[in-house]
PDB file of C-alpha atoms in Angstrom:
ATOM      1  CA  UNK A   1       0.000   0.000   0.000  1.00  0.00           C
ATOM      2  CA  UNK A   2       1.154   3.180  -1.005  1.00  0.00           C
ATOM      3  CA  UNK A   3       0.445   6.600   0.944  1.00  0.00           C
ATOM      4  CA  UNK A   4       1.117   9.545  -0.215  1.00  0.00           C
ATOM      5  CA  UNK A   5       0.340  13.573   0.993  1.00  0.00           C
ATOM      6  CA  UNK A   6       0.440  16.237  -1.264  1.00  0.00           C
ATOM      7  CA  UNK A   7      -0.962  19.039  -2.662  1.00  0.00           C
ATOM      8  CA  UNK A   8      -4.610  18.544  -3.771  1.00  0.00           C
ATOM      9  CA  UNK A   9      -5.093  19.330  -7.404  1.00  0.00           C
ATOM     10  CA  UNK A  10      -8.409  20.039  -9.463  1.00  0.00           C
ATOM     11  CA  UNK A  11      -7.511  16.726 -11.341  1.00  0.00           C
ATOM     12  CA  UNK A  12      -8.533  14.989  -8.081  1.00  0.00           C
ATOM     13  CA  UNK A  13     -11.671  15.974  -8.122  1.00  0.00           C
ATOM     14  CA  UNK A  14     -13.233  13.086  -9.408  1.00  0.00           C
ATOM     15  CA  UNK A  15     -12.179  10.709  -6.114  1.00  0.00           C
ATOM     16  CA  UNK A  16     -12.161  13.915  -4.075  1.00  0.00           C
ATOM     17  CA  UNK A  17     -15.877  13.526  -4.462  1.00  0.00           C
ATOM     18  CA  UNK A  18     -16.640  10.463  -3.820  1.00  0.00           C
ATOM     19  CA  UNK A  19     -14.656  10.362  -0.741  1.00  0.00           C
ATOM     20  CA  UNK A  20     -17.065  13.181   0.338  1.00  0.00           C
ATOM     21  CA  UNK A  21     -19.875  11.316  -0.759  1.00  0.00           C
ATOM     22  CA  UNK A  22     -19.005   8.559   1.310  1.00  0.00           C
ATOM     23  CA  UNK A  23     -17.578  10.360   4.023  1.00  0.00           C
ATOM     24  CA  UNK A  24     -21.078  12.159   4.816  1.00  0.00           C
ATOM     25  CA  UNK A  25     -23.084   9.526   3.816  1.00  0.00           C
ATOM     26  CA  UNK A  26     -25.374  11.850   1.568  1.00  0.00           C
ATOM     27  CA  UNK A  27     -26.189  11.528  -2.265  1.00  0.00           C
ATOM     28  CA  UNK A  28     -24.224  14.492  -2.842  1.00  0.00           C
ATOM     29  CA  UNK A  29     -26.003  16.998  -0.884  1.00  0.00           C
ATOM     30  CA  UNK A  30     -23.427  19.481   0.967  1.00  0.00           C
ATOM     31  CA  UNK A  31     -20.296  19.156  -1.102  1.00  0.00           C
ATOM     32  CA  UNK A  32     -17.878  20.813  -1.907  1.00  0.00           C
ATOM     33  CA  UNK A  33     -18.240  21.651  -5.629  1.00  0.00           C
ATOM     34  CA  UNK A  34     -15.651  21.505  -8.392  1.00  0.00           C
ATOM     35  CA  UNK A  35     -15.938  24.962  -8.581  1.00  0.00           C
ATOM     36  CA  UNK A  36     -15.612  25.909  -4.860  1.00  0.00           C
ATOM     37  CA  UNK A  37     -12.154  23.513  -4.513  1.00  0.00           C
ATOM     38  CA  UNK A  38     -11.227  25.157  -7.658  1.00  0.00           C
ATOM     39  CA  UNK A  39     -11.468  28.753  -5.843  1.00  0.00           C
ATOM     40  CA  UNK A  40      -9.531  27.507  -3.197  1.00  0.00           C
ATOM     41  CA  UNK A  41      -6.790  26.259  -4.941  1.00  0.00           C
ATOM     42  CA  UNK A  42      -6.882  29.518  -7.531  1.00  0.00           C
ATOM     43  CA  UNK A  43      -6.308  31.427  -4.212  1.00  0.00           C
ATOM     44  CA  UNK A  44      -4.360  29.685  -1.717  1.00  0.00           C
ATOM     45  CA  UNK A  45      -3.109  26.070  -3.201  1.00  0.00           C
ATOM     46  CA  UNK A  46      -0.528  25.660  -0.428  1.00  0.00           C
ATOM     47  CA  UNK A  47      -3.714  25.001   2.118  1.00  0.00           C
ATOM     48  CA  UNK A  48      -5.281  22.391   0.030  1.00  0.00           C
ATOM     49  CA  UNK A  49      -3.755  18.711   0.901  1.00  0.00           C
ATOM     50  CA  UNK A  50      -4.941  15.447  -0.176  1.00  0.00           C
ATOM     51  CA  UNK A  51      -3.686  11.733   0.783  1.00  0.00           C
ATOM     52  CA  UNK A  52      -3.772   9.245  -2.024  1.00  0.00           C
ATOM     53  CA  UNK A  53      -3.398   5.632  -1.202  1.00  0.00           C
ATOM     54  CA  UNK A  54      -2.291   3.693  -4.290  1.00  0.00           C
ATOM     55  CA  UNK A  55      -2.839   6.730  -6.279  1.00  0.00           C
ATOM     56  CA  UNK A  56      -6.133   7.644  -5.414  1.00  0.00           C
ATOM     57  CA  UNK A  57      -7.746  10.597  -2.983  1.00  0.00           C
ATOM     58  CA  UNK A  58      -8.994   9.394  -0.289  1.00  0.00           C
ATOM     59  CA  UNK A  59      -8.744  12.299   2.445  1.00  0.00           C
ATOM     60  CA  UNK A  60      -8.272  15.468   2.555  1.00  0.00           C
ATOM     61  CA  UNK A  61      -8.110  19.002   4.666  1.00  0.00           C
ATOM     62  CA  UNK A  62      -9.058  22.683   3.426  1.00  0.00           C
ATOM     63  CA  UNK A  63      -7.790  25.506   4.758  1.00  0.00           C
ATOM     64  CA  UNK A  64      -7.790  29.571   4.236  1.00  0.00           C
ATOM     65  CA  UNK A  65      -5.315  32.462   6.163  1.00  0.00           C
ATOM     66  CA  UNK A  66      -7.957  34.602   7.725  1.00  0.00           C
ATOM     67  CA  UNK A  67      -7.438  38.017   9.629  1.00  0.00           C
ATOM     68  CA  UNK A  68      -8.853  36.527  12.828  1.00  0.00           C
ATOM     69  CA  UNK A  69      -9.029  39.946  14.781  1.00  0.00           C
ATOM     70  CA  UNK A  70     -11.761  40.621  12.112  1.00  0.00           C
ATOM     71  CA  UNK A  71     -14.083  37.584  12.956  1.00  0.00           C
ATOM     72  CA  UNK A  72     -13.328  37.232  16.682  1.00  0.00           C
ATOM     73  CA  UNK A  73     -14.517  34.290  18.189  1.00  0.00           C
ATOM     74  CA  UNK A  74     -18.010  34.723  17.795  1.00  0.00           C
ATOM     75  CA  UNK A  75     -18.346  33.665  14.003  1.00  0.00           C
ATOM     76  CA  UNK A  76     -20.360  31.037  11.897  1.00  0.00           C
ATOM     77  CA  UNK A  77     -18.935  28.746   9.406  1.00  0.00           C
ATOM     78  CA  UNK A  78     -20.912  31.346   7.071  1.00  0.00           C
ATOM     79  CA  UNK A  79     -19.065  34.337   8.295  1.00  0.00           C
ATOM     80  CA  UNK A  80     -15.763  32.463   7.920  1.00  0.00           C
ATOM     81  CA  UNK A  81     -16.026  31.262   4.851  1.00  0.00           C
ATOM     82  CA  UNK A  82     -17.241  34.536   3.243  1.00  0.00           C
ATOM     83  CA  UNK A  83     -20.384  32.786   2.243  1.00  0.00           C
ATOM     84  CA  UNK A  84     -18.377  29.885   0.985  1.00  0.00           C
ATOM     85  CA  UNK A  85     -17.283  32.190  -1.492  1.00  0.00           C
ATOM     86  CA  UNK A  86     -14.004  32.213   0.453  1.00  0.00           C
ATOM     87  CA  UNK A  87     -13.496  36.080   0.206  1.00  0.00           C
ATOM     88  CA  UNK A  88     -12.503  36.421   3.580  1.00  0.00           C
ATOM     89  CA  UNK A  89      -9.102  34.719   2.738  1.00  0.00           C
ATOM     90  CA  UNK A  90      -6.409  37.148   2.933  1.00  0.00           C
ATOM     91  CA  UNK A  91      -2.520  36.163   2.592  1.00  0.00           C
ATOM     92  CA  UNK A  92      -1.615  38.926   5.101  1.00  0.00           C
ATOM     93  CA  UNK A  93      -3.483  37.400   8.165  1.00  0.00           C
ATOM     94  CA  UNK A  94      -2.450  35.493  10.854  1.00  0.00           C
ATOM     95  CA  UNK A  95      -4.425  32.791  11.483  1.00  0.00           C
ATOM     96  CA  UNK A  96      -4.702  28.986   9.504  1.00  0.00           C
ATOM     97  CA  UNK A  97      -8.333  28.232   9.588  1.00  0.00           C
ATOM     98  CA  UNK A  98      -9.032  24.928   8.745  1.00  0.00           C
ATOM     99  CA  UNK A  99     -12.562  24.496   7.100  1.00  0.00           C
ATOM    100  CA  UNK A 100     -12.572  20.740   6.153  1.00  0.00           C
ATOM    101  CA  UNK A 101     -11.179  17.934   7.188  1.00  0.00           C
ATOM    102  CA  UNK A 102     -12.514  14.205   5.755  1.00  0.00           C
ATOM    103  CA  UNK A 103     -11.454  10.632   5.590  1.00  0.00           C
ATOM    104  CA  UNK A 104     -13.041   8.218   3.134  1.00  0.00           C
ATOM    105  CA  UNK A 105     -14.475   5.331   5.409  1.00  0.00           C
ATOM    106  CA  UNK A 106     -13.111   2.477   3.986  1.00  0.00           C
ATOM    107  CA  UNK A 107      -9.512   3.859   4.662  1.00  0.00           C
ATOM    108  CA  UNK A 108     -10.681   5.033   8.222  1.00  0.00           C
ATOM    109  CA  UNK A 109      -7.604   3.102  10.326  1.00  0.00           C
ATOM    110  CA  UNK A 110      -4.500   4.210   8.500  1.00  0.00           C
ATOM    111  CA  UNK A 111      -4.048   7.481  10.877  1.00  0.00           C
ATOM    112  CA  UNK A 112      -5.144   9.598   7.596  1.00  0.00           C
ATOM    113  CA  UNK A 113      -6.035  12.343   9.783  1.00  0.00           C
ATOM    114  CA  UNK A 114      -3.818  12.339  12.016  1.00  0.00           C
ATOM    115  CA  UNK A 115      -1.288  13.271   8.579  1.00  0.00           C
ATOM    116  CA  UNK A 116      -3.354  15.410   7.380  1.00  0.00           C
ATOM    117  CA  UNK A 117      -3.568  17.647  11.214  1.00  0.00           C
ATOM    118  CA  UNK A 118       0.390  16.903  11.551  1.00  0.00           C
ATOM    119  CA  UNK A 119       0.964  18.762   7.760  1.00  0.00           C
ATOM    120  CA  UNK A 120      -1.534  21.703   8.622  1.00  0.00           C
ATOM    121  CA  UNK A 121       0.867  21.914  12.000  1.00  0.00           C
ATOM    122  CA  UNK A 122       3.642  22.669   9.451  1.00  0.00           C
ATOM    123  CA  UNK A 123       1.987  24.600   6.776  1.00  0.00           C
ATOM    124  CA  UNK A 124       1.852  26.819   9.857  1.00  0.00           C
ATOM    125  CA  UNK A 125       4.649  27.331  11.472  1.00  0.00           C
ATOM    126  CA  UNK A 126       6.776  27.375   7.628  1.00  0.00           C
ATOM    127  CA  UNK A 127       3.749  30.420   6.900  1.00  0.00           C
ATOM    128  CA  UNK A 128       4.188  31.772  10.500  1.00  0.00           C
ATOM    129  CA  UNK A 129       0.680  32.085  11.339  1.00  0.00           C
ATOM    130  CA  UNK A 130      -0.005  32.490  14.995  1.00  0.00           C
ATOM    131  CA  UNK A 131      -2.679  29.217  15.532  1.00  0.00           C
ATOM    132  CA  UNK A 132      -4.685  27.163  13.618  1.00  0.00           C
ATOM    133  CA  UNK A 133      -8.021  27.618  14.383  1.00  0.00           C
ATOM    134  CA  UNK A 134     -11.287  25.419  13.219  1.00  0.00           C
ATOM    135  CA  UNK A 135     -15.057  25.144  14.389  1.00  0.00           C
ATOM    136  CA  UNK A 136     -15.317  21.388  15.252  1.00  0.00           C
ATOM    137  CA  UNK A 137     -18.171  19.047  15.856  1.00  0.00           C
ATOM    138  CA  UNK A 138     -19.562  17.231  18.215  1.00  0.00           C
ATOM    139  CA  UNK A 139     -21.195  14.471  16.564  1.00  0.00           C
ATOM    140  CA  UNK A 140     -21.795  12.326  19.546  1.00  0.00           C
ATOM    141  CA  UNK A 141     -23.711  15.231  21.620  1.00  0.00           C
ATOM    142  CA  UNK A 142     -27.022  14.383  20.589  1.00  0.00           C
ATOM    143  CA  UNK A 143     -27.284  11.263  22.743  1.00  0.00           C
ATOM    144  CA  UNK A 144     -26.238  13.166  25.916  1.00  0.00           C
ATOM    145  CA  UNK A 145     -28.091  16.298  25.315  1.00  0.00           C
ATOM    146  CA  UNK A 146     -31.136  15.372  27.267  1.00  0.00           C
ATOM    147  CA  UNK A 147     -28.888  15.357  30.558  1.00  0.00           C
ATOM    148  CA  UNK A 148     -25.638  17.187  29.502  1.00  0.00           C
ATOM    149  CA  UNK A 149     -24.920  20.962  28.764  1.00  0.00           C
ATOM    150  CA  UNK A 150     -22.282  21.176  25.501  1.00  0.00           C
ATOM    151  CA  UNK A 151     -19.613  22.642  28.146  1.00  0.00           C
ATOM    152  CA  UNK A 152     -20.409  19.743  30.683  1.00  0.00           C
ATOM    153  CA  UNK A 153     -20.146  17.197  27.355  1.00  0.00           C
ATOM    154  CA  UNK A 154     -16.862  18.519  26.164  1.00  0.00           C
ATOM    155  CA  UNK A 155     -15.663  18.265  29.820  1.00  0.00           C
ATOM    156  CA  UNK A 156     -16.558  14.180  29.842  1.00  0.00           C
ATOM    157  CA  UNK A 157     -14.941  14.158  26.832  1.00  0.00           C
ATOM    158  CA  UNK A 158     -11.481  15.858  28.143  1.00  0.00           C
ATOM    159  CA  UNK A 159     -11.679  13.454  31.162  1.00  0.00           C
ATOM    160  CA  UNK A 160     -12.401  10.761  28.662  1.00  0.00           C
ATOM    161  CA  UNK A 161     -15.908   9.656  30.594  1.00  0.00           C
ATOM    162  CA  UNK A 162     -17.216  10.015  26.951  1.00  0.00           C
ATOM    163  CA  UNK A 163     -15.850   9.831  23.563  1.00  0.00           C
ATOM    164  CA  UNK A 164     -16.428  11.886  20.859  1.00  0.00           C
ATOM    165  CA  UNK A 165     -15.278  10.844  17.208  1.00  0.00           C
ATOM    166  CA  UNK A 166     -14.426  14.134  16.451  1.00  0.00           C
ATOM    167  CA  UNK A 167     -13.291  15.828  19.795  1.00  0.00           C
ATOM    168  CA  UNK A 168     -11.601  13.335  21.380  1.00  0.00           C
ATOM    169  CA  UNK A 169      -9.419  12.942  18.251  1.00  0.00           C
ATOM    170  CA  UNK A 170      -8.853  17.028  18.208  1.00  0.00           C
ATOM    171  CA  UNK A 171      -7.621  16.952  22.023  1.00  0.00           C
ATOM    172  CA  UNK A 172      -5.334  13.647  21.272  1.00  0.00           C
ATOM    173  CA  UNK A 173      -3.950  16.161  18.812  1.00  0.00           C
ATOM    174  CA  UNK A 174      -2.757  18.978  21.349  1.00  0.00           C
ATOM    175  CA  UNK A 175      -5.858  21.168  19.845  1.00  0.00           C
ATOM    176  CA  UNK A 176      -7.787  23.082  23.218  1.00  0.00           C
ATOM    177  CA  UNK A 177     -11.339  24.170  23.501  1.00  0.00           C
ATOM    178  CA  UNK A 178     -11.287  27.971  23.098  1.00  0.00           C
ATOM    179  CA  UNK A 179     -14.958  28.498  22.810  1.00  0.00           C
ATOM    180  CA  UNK A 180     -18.633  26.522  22.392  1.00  0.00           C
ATOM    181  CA  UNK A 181     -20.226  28.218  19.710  1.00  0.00           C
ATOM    182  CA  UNK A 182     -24.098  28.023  18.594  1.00  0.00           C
ATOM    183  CA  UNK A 183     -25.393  27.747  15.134  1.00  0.00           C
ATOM    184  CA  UNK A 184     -22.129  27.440  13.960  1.00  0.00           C
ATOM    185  CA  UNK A 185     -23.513  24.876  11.433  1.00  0.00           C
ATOM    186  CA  UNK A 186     -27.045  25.371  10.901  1.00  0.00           C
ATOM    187  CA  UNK A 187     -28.360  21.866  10.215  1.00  0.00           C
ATOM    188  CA  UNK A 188     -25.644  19.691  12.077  1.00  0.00           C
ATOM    189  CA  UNK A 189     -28.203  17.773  14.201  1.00  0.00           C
ATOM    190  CA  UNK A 190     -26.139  15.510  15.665  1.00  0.00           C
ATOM    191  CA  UNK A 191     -24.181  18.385  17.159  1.00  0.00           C
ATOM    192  CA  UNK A 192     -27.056  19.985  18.125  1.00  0.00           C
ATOM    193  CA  UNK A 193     -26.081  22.684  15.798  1.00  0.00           C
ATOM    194  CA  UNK A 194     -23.296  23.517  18.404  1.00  0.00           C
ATOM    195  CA  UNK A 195     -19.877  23.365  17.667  1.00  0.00           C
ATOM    196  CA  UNK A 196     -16.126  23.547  19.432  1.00  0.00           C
ATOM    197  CA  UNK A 197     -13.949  26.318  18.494  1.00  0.00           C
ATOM    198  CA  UNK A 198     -10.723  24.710  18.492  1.00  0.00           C
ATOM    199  CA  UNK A 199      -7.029  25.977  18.574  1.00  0.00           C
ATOM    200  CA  UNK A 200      -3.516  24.763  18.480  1.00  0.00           C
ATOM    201  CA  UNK A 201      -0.724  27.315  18.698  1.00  0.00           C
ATOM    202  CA  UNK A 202       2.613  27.525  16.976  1.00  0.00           C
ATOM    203  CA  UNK A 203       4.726  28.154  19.765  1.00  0.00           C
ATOM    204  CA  UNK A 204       7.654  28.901  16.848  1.00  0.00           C
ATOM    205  CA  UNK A 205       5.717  32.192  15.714  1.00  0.00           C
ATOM    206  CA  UNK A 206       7.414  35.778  15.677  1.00  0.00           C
ATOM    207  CA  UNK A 207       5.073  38.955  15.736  1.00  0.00           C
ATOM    208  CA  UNK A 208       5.868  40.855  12.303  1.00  0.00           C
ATOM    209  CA  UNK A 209       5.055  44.147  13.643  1.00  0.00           C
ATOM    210  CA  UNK A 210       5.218  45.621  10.182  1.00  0.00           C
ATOM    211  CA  UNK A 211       3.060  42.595   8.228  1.00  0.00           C
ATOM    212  CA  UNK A 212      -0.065  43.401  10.511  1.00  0.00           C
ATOM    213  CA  UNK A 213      -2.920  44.908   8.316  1.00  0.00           C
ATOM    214  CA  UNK A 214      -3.372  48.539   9.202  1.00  0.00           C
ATOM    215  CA  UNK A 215      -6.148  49.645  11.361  1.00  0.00           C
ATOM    216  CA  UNK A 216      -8.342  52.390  11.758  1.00  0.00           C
ATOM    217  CA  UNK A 217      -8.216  55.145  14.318  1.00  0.00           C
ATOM    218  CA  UNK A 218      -9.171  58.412  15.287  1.00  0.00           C
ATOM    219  CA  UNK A 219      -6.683  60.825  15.815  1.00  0.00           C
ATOM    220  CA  UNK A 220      -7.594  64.530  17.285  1.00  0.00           C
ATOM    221  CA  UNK A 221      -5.030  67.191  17.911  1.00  0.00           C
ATOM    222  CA  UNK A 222      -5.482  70.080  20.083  1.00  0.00           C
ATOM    223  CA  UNK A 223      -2.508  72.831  19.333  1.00  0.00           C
ATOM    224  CA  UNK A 224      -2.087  75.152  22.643  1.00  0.00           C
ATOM    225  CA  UNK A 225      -0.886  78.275  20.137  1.00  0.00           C
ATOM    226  CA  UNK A 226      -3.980  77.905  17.844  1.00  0.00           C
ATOM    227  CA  UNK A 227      -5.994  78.583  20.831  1.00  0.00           C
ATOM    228  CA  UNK A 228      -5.450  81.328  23.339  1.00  0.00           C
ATOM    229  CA  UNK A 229      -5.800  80.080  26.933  1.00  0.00           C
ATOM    230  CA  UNK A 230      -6.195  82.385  30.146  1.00  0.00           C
ATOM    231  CA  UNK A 231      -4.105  79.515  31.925  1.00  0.00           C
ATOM    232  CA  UNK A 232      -2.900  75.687  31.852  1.00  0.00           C
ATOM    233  CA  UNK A 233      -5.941  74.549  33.258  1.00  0.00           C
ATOM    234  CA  UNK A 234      -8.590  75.974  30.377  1.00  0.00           C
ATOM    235  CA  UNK A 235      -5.772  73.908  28.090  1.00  0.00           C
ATOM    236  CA  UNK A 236      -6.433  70.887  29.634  1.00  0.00           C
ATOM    237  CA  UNK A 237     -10.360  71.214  29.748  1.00  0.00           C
ATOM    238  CA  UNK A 238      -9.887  71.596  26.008  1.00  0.00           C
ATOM    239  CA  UNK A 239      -8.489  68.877  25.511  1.00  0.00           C
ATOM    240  CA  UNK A 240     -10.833  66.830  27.947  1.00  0.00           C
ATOM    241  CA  UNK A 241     -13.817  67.985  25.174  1.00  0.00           C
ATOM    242  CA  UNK A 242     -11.525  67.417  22.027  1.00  0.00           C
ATOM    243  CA  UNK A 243     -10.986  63.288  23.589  1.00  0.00           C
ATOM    244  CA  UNK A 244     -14.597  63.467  24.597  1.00  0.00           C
ATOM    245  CA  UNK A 245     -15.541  64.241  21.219  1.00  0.00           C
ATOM    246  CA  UNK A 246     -13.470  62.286  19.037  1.00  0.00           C
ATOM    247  CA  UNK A 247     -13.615  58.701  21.455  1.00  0.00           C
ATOM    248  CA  UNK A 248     -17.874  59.176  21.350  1.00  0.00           C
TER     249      UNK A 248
END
């Protein structure tokens, strides 16, 4: 058996498909189009990996660079993914966001995950991004959420009282729970449309100070000989209004 992980191409589409297919168990509903993988790889190909055993695709992970301070933590798969239009993919940000991860069944057992999560790991730290950061599942909720809150669940699940098929393989994985989020995934019923926001950090990553994206601010300048002042004081209660005025 030969496995291989590379770079996903649009030429895989074909078996990228039906590995999704059989991966979600669907008749092709919720895919990912040609179309949409072909955006992806049009604008960032390095996040787009694949595993082919004997030549063909059987898993694969997705990923875009996203300006995290935008989204904050409070974000839907929607918001993230610009709509799925992946617009919100920018190369200047500073966070891996991983928006798809999938094994084929039948090749469920050869650690083709585990790969893939071990090459995001270094597609970060060779792009210096700060994290990766992903909304993740929690398939096996729905037969505990009669009796369990989603924080109390994911704590069974860190104690390992419960498994999860998706959680308990992030945590084996060094990822930590940063967040629950609701309606992350509108539809995900065996999550209870709730969903972990996940992070691992690259402890190898250097701030680049002048790489950040620039920000807006106010700036308001009060100029003591443009004004004439009976004393310090009436200075200083001008400038009280002026940062009054500008921070409202």
């Amino acid at each position: 058996m030969n496995i291989e992980i590379r770079k996903l191409t649009i030429a895989d589409y074909k078996d990228l498909r039906e590995s999704m297919v059989q991966a979600y168990d669907t008749s092709g509903n919720g895919i990912w189009s040609k179309a949409n993988i072909q955006n992806l790889l049009n604008i960032f190909p390095e996040g787009q990996l694949c595993i082919a055993v004997d030549d063909k695709v059987v898993a694969c992970s997705l990923s875009i660079i996203v300006d995290y301070d935008i989204f904050g933590d409070n974000h839907t798969y929607e918001d993230i993914t610009g709509k799925y239009t992946f617009s919100t993919h920018t190369a200047g940000g500073n966070v891996l966001y991983g928006i798809e991860v999938f094994v084929h069944p039948e090749y469920r057992g050869l650690r083709l995950a585990r790969r893939l999560y071990e090459a995001r790991k270094e597609l970060c730290e060779t792009l210096n991004l700060e994290s990766i950061i992903a909304g993740g599942r929690i398939p096996g909720y729905h037969q505990y959420a009669d009796t369990l809150s989603p924080r109390a669940y994911i704590d069974k699940v860190k104690s390992k009282e419960i498994y999860d098929p998706t959680l308990t393989f992030q945590i084996s994985n060094d990822f930590h729970v940063r967040k629950v989020l609701k309606n992350y995934l509108p539809g995900d019923l065996e999550s209870k449309e709730y969903a972990t926001l996940i992070e691992w950090n690259n402890i190898y990553y250097q701030d680049n100070i002048s790489a950040r994206s620039a920000k807006t601010i106010r700036l308001g300048l009060v100029q003591w000989q443009m004004r004439l002042f009976p004393d310090i004081d009436a200075f200083y209660e001008q400038v009280k209004f002026f940062v009054d005025a500008v921070s409202g």
